[in-house]
Amino acid sequence: MRQCRQQKSVAWKDAAAIDPVTATDEENERRVTQGLKAQFPDHVVIGEEAAAAAGSIPKLTKAPTWVIDPIDGTTNFVYGLALSCVSIGFCEGGVPVVGVVYDPYSDELFVAAQGEGAYLNGRRIQVDNAEKLSEAMVLFELGYVRSPEGVDRMLGGVRALMLGGVRANRFIGSAVLCLAWVACGRASAYYTGVAGEGGKPWDFAAGAVIAKEAGAHLCSMSGGPFDIESGNCLCSSSEALASNLLSCLRAAGICKE
Ligand code: IPD
């Protein structure tokens, strides 16, 4: 990835040409899948590009399953913005239990396993201690939705948080890095999925384990249990912050209980 900073050769997964795929996505996924299959021939592997080629996302089962995003933040990658990563999650019984995320630009490796804590380049990491919006740096995604209603909802969320006194909002274009950054305290919360723009299982599988093991509170945008197949996610440094953020978005009609 580091060697191909700006991609000239891009294909688009959608007619509007906003969701890109590059040869590097495909090559990364081929290499990771090959390595995993060699080590764990009986395990299931779900990869973003294989799913795109097949035209559907396989449902997660109870079987041991690897969930790969070969490049998360592909649009950043295409434009040469150094904000993308490789993400590999492992699920057991349908639940993510191991996460590995590598950001080649900053040479940062995030790893976590259920019950074992989360680490960044070998050092234990922890979420920050924000509880109020006024103490929070909130990450958000403007995704691939382009309907007027969807765009209004996404921007309405940003507006509600800003009027609600949030300390800062940032959009970085990589769902996986957003989760990893909440885990290491670079941000206090990350949310997605208020307008159907939300992520896919490979956007959440690894990052969710890393964030959870770093002490994050994960839930759905309705405040229920988090599910990597639901297309929405709120990851925050504390339950109190999740509750404050959801109250603010609900009051503005952006999401419901
Ligand atoms: C995308 C990025 C983006 C998020 C999208 C994801 P990709 O993943 O994480 O920030 O808004 O929902 O699909 O396409 O770069 O692997």
Short mmCIF file of N, CA and C in Angstrom, two decimals, residues 32 36 66-69 86-90 98-102 205-206:
data_model
loop_
_atom_site.label_atom_id
_atom_site.label_comp_id
_atom_site.label_asym_id
_atom_site.label_seq_id
_atom_site.Cartn_x
_atom_site.Cartn_y
_atom_site.Cartn_z
N VAL A 32 -4.03 -12.07 1.95
CA VAL A 32 -4.50 -12.37 3.32
C VAL A 32 -5.32 -13.66 3.30
N LEU A 36 -4.46 -17.12 5.34
CA LEU A 36 -5.40 -17.68 6.34
C LEU A 36 -5.83 -19.08 5.95
N TRP A 66 -13.11 -15.56 9.41
CA TRP A 66 -12.25 -14.37 9.28
C TRP A 66 -12.98 -13.35 8.42
N VAL A 67 -12.93 -12.09 8.83
CA VAL A 67 -13.62 -11.04 8.09
C VAL A 67 -12.59 -9.97 7.71
N ILE A 68 -12.38 -9.82 6.40
CA ILE A 68 -11.25 -9.00 5.93
C ILE A 68 -11.69 -7.75 5.18
N ASP A 69 -11.10 -6.63 5.54
CA ASP A 69 -11.18 -5.44 4.68
C ASP A 69 -9.76 -5.19 4.20
N VAL A 86 -5.36 -1.98 6.71
CA VAL A 86 -5.81 -3.34 6.44
C VAL A 86 -6.46 -3.85 7.72
N SER A 87 -7.60 -4.50 7.59
CA SER A 87 -8.32 -4.93 8.79
C SER A 87 -8.69 -6.41 8.71
N ILE A 88 -8.33 -7.14 9.76
CA ILE A 88 -8.63 -8.58 9.80
C ILE A 88 -9.27 -8.90 11.15
N GLY A 89 -10.51 -9.35 11.09
CA GLY A 89 -11.20 -9.73 12.31
C GLY A 89 -11.48 -11.22 12.31
N PHE A 90 -11.59 -11.80 13.49
CA PHE A 90 -11.92 -13.23 13.59
C PHE A 90 -13.14 -13.38 14.48
N VAL A 98 -11.24 -11.53 17.83
CA VAL A 98 -9.85 -11.11 17.60
C VAL A 98 -9.87 -10.01 16.54
N GLY A 99 -9.04 -8.99 16.74
CA GLY A 99 -8.95 -7.93 15.74
C GLY A 99 -7.51 -7.53 15.50
N VAL A 100 -7.18 -7.37 14.23
CA VAL A 100 -5.85 -6.90 13.85
C VAL A 100 -6.04 -5.82 12.79
N VAL A 101 -5.46 -4.66 13.03
CA VAL A 101 -5.58 -3.54 12.09
C VAL A 101 -4.19 -2.97 11.88
N TYR A 102 -3.79 -2.85 10.62
CA TYR A 102 -2.47 -2.28 10.35
C TYR A 102 -2.60 -1.04 9.47
N ALA A 205 -15.61 -5.65 12.18
CA ALA A 205 -15.21 -6.88 12.89
C ALA A 205 -13.95 -6.70 13.75
N ALA A 206 -12.88 -6.25 13.15
CA ALA A 206 -11.62 -6.14 13.90
C ALA A 206 -11.65 -4.94 14.84
#
